[in-house]
């Protein structure tokens, strides 16, 4: 089977009927064309614009200049970071500046006409190199220690530039997408789902802190629901931030037509990558709860009250039984050194013995609990 590929460019919307007539005359391919055996189709994205349709609305100047200004802002921040870095870390901002050359050059040059890559690289190198050098010289000439001033200004400029790039990337990713077509019901559905997931994940963090760290049941400690919200804000916020970053990168890839020939891969890869970074962030939040429990155990072993963990406050106490023999779950009950408690639940209290590294439970009516003032209890 022999096939011939021809690309025909003409202004306006292509007409299938006119193209079939030209093919029947053999104008394009030089061989006979059977309209019943062959089928013509217009590739997606090449439909063209109807000549009778009204011209498109002009693009906002901020939409065109925003990505350029954001990229140049990152270049300035790279110059400040170069002045603040030491040793081989100087290469990190320089590599970031080199990575900005092509996108900045592409935004500066006309996007309606195809320019040679050398022209794009030249414009990008000139713009990024000038801004990076300006940031470096400004960091070295401002009063005060260069590293300190450069670090502060670099963080501020880099944060503002990255925020602008992320917002533009989100716009490129969501405009004319499934989300933009279904935002009228998708956004109201996300808000209550997020409101319910925040206290649930906060309760999970409290459970990991108490159960994995001290073998204390989470329902034995009374924690306000507001602390559950507070505990979950940081890991869930980081997870959503990384998910938004992945979506913004996908939006810039869409803007530069990098997924024209891999639409199926993008539809699978972007959601999987987002789920991966969200899962990693939530897992890091659980690991952070375990790390906080480890620090609390170390503080209790040294005879100090551990730091509070989102409403869960541990205190060292001395416990004395009111009778010679009392029921103690997972005993024996130590009376010569302080025990760690996180409060009471009903008529019982859960304690943690730093020396045995075990938890135990007692009834409040069977003991006298006093605050531990020293490393030993009399």
PDB file of C-alpha atoms in Angstrom, residues 175-366:
ATOM      1  CA  UNK A 175      -9.677  27.328  30.214  1.00  0.00           C
ATOM      2  CA  UNK A 176     -11.711  25.357  27.665  1.00  0.00           C
ATOM      3  CA  UNK A 177     -11.356  22.188  29.718  1.00  0.00           C
ATOM      4  CA  UNK A 178     -13.684  19.754  31.436  1.00  0.00           C
ATOM      5  CA  UNK A 179     -13.422  21.761  34.657  1.00  0.00           C
ATOM      6  CA  UNK A 180     -14.412  25.060  33.028  1.00  0.00           C
ATOM      7  CA  UNK A 181     -17.430  23.395  31.414  1.00  0.00           C
ATOM      8  CA  UNK A 182     -18.575  21.783  34.662  1.00  0.00           C
ATOM      9  CA  UNK A 183     -17.427  24.356  37.229  1.00  0.00           C
ATOM     10  CA  UNK A 184     -21.033  25.237  38.104  1.00  0.00           C
ATOM     11  CA  UNK A 185     -21.429  21.926  39.945  1.00  0.00           C
ATOM     12  CA  UNK A 186     -17.796  20.829  40.479  1.00  0.00           C
ATOM     13  CA  UNK A 187     -16.846  23.783  42.718  1.00  0.00           C
ATOM     14  CA  UNK A 188     -19.888  23.432  45.035  1.00  0.00           C
ATOM     15  CA  UNK A 189     -19.115  19.706  45.308  1.00  0.00           C
ATOM     16  CA  UNK A 190     -15.447  20.273  46.210  1.00  0.00           C
ATOM     17  CA  UNK A 191     -16.144  22.726  49.062  1.00  0.00           C
ATOM     18  CA  UNK A 192     -18.157  20.361  51.336  1.00  0.00           C
ATOM     19  CA  UNK A 193     -15.838  17.447  50.488  1.00  0.00           C
ATOM     20  CA  UNK A 194     -12.842  19.490  51.616  1.00  0.00           C
ATOM     21  CA  UNK A 195     -14.697  20.683  54.731  1.00  0.00           C
ATOM     22  CA  UNK A 196     -15.359  17.058  55.718  1.00  0.00           C
ATOM     23  CA  UNK A 197     -11.879  15.770  54.888  1.00  0.00           C
ATOM     24  CA  UNK A 198     -10.039  18.358  57.012  1.00  0.00           C
ATOM     25  CA  UNK A 199     -11.317  17.209  60.451  1.00  0.00           C
ATOM     26  CA  UNK A 200     -11.083  13.556  59.406  1.00  0.00           C
ATOM     27  CA  UNK A 201      -7.417  13.848  58.486  1.00  0.00           C
ATOM     28  CA  UNK A 202      -6.752  15.919  61.610  1.00  0.00           C
ATOM     29  CA  UNK A 203      -8.265  13.132  63.701  1.00  0.00           C
ATOM     30  CA  UNK A 204      -6.059  10.657  61.849  1.00  0.00           C
ATOM     31  CA  UNK A 205      -2.982  12.714  62.771  1.00  0.00           C
ATOM     32  CA  UNK A 206      -4.037  12.731  66.426  1.00  0.00           C
ATOM     33  CA  UNK A 207      -4.561   8.975  66.259  1.00  0.00           C
ATOM     34  CA  UNK A 208      -1.091   8.416  64.810  1.00  0.00           C
ATOM     35  CA  UNK A 209       0.455  10.719  67.436  1.00  0.00           C
ATOM     36  CA  UNK A 210      -1.210   8.960  70.377  1.00  0.00           C
ATOM     37  CA  UNK A 211      -1.435   5.369  69.190  1.00  0.00           C
ATOM     38  CA  UNK A 212       1.872   5.027  67.342  1.00  0.00           C
ATOM     39  CA  UNK A 213       3.793   7.174  69.799  1.00  0.00           C
ATOM     40  CA  UNK A 214       2.331   6.186  73.166  1.00  0.00           C
ATOM     41  CA  UNK A 215      -0.082   3.280  72.493  1.00  0.00           C
ATOM     42  CA  UNK A 216      -2.924   5.411  73.845  1.00  0.00           C
ATOM     43  CA  UNK A 217      -6.350   5.133  72.136  1.00  0.00           C
ATOM     44  CA  UNK A 218      -7.371   8.309  70.391  1.00  0.00           C
ATOM     45  CA  UNK A 219     -10.890   8.197  71.835  1.00  0.00           C
ATOM     46  CA  UNK A 220      -9.393   8.305  75.345  1.00  0.00           C
ATOM     47  CA  UNK A 221      -8.358  11.936  74.782  1.00  0.00           C
ATOM     48  CA  UNK A 222     -10.845  14.757  74.278  1.00  0.00           C
ATOM     49  CA  UNK A 223      -9.646  17.075  71.509  1.00  0.00           C
ATOM     50  CA  UNK A 224     -11.673  19.938  70.076  1.00  0.00           C
ATOM     51  CA  UNK A 225     -12.735  19.681  66.455  1.00  0.00           C
ATOM     52  CA  UNK A 226     -11.062  23.029  65.832  1.00  0.00           C
ATOM     53  CA  UNK A 227      -7.696  21.458  66.684  1.00  0.00           C
ATOM     54  CA  UNK A 228      -8.487  18.701  64.171  1.00  0.00           C
ATOM     55  CA  UNK A 229      -8.923  21.369  61.506  1.00  0.00           C
ATOM     56  CA  UNK A 230      -5.680  23.065  62.581  1.00  0.00           C
ATOM     57  CA  UNK A 231      -3.695  19.812  62.533  1.00  0.00           C
ATOM     58  CA  UNK A 232      -4.771  19.018  58.968  1.00  0.00           C
ATOM     59  CA  UNK A 233      -4.255  22.471  57.440  1.00  0.00           C
ATOM     60  CA  UNK A 234      -0.496  22.150  56.911  1.00  0.00           C
ATOM     61  CA  UNK A 235      -0.283  18.679  55.255  1.00  0.00           C
ATOM     62  CA  UNK A 236      -3.461  19.101  53.222  1.00  0.00           C
ATOM     63  CA  UNK A 237      -2.401  22.625  52.229  1.00  0.00           C
ATOM     64  CA  UNK A 238       0.972  21.326  51.031  1.00  0.00           C
ATOM     65  CA  UNK A 239      -0.748  18.472  49.185  1.00  0.00           C
ATOM     66  CA  UNK A 240      -3.143  20.811  47.401  1.00  0.00           C
ATOM     67  CA  UNK A 241      -0.309  23.225  46.646  1.00  0.00           C
ATOM     68  CA  UNK A 242       1.756  20.513  44.990  1.00  0.00           C
ATOM     69  CA  UNK A 243      -1.301  19.309  43.081  1.00  0.00           C
ATOM     70  CA  UNK A 244      -1.896  22.862  41.831  1.00  0.00           C
ATOM     71  CA  UNK A 245       1.781  23.075  40.839  1.00  0.00           C
ATOM     72  CA  UNK A 246       1.465  19.909  38.737  1.00  0.00           C
ATOM     73  CA  UNK A 247      -1.663  21.306  37.108  1.00  0.00           C
ATOM     74  CA  UNK A 248       0.102  24.619  36.406  1.00  0.00           C
ATOM     75  CA  UNK A 249       3.013  22.802  34.747  1.00  0.00           C
ATOM     76  CA  UNK A 250       0.514  20.879  32.628  1.00  0.00           C
ATOM     77  CA  UNK A 251      -1.113  24.199  31.703  1.00  0.00           C
ATOM     78  CA  UNK A 252       2.189  25.615  30.479  1.00  0.00           C
ATOM     79  CA  UNK A 253       2.803  22.418  28.481  1.00  0.00           C
ATOM     80  CA  UNK A 254      -0.620  22.870  26.943  1.00  0.00           C
ATOM     81  CA  UNK A 255       0.156  26.520  26.237  1.00  0.00           C
ATOM     82  CA  UNK A 256       3.330  25.554  24.354  1.00  0.00           C
ATOM     83  CA  UNK A 257       1.542  22.685  22.529  1.00  0.00           C
ATOM     84  CA  UNK A 258       3.722  20.011  24.103  1.00  0.00           C
ATOM     85  CA  UNK A 259       0.951  17.425  24.396  1.00  0.00           C
ATOM     86  CA  UNK A 260      -0.649  17.678  20.951  1.00  0.00           C
ATOM     87  CA  UNK A 261       0.469  14.155  20.025  1.00  0.00           C
ATOM     88  CA  UNK A 262       0.050  12.635  23.513  1.00  0.00           C
ATOM     89  CA  UNK A 263      -3.453  13.559  24.637  1.00  0.00           C
ATOM     90  CA  UNK A 264      -4.150  10.090  26.007  1.00  0.00           C
ATOM     91  CA  UNK A 265      -0.926  10.093  28.008  1.00  0.00           C
ATOM     92  CA  UNK A 266      -1.737  13.535  29.419  1.00  0.00           C
ATOM     93  CA  UNK A 267      -5.230  12.533  30.489  1.00  0.00           C
ATOM     94  CA  UNK A 268      -3.756   9.653  32.447  1.00  0.00           C
ATOM     95  CA  UNK A 269      -0.393  11.124  33.470  1.00  0.00           C
ATOM     96  CA  UNK A 270      -1.555  14.448  34.946  1.00  0.00           C
ATOM     97  CA  UNK A 271      -4.167  12.919  37.311  1.00  0.00           C
ATOM     98  CA  UNK A 272      -1.761  10.145  38.358  1.00  0.00           C
ATOM     99  CA  UNK A 273       1.054  12.634  39.008  1.00  0.00           C
ATOM    100  CA  UNK A 274      -1.311  14.840  41.015  1.00  0.00           C
ATOM    101  CA  UNK A 275      -2.493  11.884  43.086  1.00  0.00           C
ATOM    102  CA  UNK A 276       1.126  10.833  43.625  1.00  0.00           C
ATOM    103  CA  UNK A 277       2.277  14.201  44.983  1.00  0.00           C
ATOM    104  CA  UNK A 278      -0.871  14.533  47.102  1.00  0.00           C
ATOM    105  CA  UNK A 279      -0.327  11.055  48.536  1.00  0.00           C
ATOM    106  CA  UNK A 280       3.335  11.794  49.265  1.00  0.00           C
ATOM    107  CA  UNK A 281       2.379  15.028  51.063  1.00  0.00           C
ATOM    108  CA  UNK A 282      -0.268  13.338  53.204  1.00  0.00           C
ATOM    109  CA  UNK A 283       2.152  10.519  54.028  1.00  0.00           C
ATOM    110  CA  UNK A 284       4.717  13.138  55.043  1.00  0.00           C
ATOM    111  CA  UNK A 285       2.081  14.638  57.348  1.00  0.00           C
ATOM    112  CA  UNK A 286       1.603  11.268  59.042  1.00  0.00           C
ATOM    113  CA  UNK A 287       5.380  10.906  59.344  1.00  0.00           C
ATOM    114  CA  UNK A 288       5.454  14.364  60.933  1.00  0.00           C
ATOM    115  CA  UNK A 289       2.965  13.206  63.576  1.00  0.00           C
ATOM    116  CA  UNK A 290       5.207  10.230  64.369  1.00  0.00           C
ATOM    117  CA  UNK A 291       8.231  12.554  64.593  1.00  0.00           C
ATOM    118  CA  UNK A 292       6.355  14.826  67.008  1.00  0.00           C
ATOM    119  CA  UNK A 293       5.534  11.781  69.133  1.00  0.00           C
ATOM    120  CA  UNK A 294       9.218  10.792  69.153  1.00  0.00           C
ATOM    121  CA  UNK A 295      10.197  14.253  70.376  1.00  0.00           C
ATOM    122  CA  UNK A 296       7.533  14.067  73.074  1.00  0.00           C
ATOM    123  CA  UNK A 297       8.836  10.676  74.254  1.00  0.00           C
ATOM    124  CA  UNK A 298      12.390  12.041  74.405  1.00  0.00           C
ATOM    125  CA  UNK A 299      11.261  15.078  76.421  1.00  0.00           C
ATOM    126  CA  UNK A 300       9.340  12.892  78.869  1.00  0.00           C
ATOM    127  CA  UNK A 301      12.364  10.617  79.299  1.00  0.00           C
ATOM    128  CA  UNK A 302      14.420  13.697  80.289  1.00  0.00           C
ATOM    129  CA  UNK A 303      11.794  14.740  82.828  1.00  0.00           C
ATOM    130  CA  UNK A 304      10.326  17.637  80.821  1.00  0.00           C
ATOM    131  CA  UNK A 305       6.771  18.260  79.720  1.00  0.00           C
ATOM    132  CA  UNK A 306       6.577  17.736  75.938  1.00  0.00           C
ATOM    133  CA  UNK A 307       5.403  20.451  73.584  1.00  0.00           C
ATOM    134  CA  UNK A 308       1.728  20.511  72.709  1.00  0.00           C
ATOM    135  CA  UNK A 309       0.621  18.863  69.474  1.00  0.00           C
ATOM    136  CA  UNK A 310      -2.478  20.641  68.144  1.00  0.00           C
ATOM    137  CA  UNK A 311      -4.480  20.521  71.358  1.00  0.00           C
ATOM    138  CA  UNK A 312      -2.895  17.345  72.766  1.00  0.00           C
ATOM    139  CA  UNK A 313      -0.862  18.468  75.777  1.00  0.00           C
ATOM    140  CA  UNK A 314       1.133  15.905  77.745  1.00  0.00           C
ATOM    141  CA  UNK A 315       2.071  16.513  81.395  1.00  0.00           C
ATOM    142  CA  UNK A 316       4.294  14.631  83.790  1.00  0.00           C
ATOM    143  CA  UNK A 317       2.451  13.620  86.957  1.00  0.00           C
ATOM    144  CA  UNK A 318       3.070  11.557  90.064  1.00  0.00           C
ATOM    145  CA  UNK A 319       0.524   8.857  90.787  1.00  0.00           C
ATOM    146  CA  UNK A 320      -0.107   7.326  94.212  1.00  0.00           C
ATOM    147  CA  UNK A 321      -2.618   4.504  94.766  1.00  0.00           C
ATOM    148  CA  UNK A 322      -5.177   4.984  97.553  1.00  0.00           C
ATOM    149  CA  UNK A 323      -5.044   1.266  98.359  1.00  0.00           C
ATOM    150  CA  UNK A 324      -2.334  -1.353  98.442  1.00  0.00           C
ATOM    151  CA  UNK A 325      -3.685  -3.181  95.433  1.00  0.00           C
ATOM    152  CA  UNK A 326      -5.634  -1.504  92.654  1.00  0.00           C
ATOM    153  CA  UNK A 327      -6.577  -2.709  89.175  1.00  0.00           C
ATOM    154  CA  UNK A 328      -4.085  -1.404  86.601  1.00  0.00           C
ATOM    155  CA  UNK A 329      -4.345  -2.211  82.929  1.00  0.00           C
ATOM    156  CA  UNK A 330      -0.934  -3.193  81.553  1.00  0.00           C
ATOM    157  CA  UNK A 331       0.642  -2.631  85.006  1.00  0.00           C
ATOM    158  CA  UNK A 332       2.483  -2.458  87.275  1.00  0.00           C
ATOM    159  CA  UNK A 333       1.918   1.163  88.271  1.00  0.00           C
ATOM    160  CA  UNK A 334       5.178   3.069  88.806  1.00  0.00           C
ATOM    161  CA  UNK A 335       5.110   5.395  91.803  1.00  0.00           C
ATOM    162  CA  UNK A 336       8.780   6.400  92.074  1.00  0.00           C
ATOM    163  CA  UNK A 337       9.113   8.397  88.859  1.00  0.00           C
ATOM    164  CA  UNK A 338       6.791  10.683  86.852  1.00  0.00           C
ATOM    165  CA  UNK A 339       4.371   9.308  84.278  1.00  0.00           C
ATOM    166  CA  UNK A 340       3.094  11.085  81.215  1.00  0.00           C
ATOM    167  CA  UNK A 341      -0.626  11.745  80.854  1.00  0.00           C
ATOM    168  CA  UNK A 342      -2.684  13.497  78.178  1.00  0.00           C
ATOM    169  CA  UNK A 343      -5.765  14.029  80.293  1.00  0.00           C
ATOM    170  CA  UNK A 344      -8.716  11.975  81.410  1.00  0.00           C
ATOM    171  CA  UNK A 345     -11.640  10.367  79.640  1.00  0.00           C
ATOM    172  CA  UNK A 346     -14.641   9.746  81.842  1.00  0.00           C
ATOM    173  CA  UNK A 347     -13.596   7.949  85.027  1.00  0.00           C
ATOM    174  CA  UNK A 348     -10.301   6.615  83.667  1.00  0.00           C
ATOM    175  CA  UNK A 349      -6.878   8.024  82.829  1.00  0.00           C
ATOM    176  CA  UNK A 350      -4.305   6.754  80.385  1.00  0.00           C
ATOM    177  CA  UNK A 351      -0.657   7.090  81.371  1.00  0.00           C
ATOM    178  CA  UNK A 352       2.643   6.386  79.656  1.00  0.00           C
ATOM    179  CA  UNK A 353       5.689   5.142  81.533  1.00  0.00           C
ATOM    180  CA  UNK A 354       8.882   6.664  80.024  1.00  0.00           C
ATOM    181  CA  UNK A 355      11.120   3.980  81.554  1.00  0.00           C
ATOM    182  CA  UNK A 356       9.084   0.978  80.460  1.00  0.00           C
ATOM    183  CA  UNK A 357       7.919   2.686  77.229  1.00  0.00           C
ATOM    184  CA  UNK A 358       4.461   1.241  77.808  1.00  0.00           C
ATOM    185  CA  UNK A 359       1.017   2.689  78.369  1.00  0.00           C
ATOM    186  CA  UNK A 360      -1.294   1.820  81.256  1.00  0.00           C
ATOM    187  CA  UNK A 361      -4.801   2.718  82.321  1.00  0.00           C
ATOM    188  CA  UNK A 362      -6.236   3.276  85.803  1.00  0.00           C
ATOM    189  CA  UNK A 363      -9.469   4.410  87.394  1.00  0.00           C
ATOM    190  CA  UNK A 364      -9.354   7.920  88.819  1.00  0.00           C
ATOM    191  CA  UNK A 365     -11.019   6.872  92.060  1.00  0.00           C
ATOM    192  CA  UNK A 366      -8.153   4.465  92.804  1.00  0.00           C
TER     193      UNK A 366
END
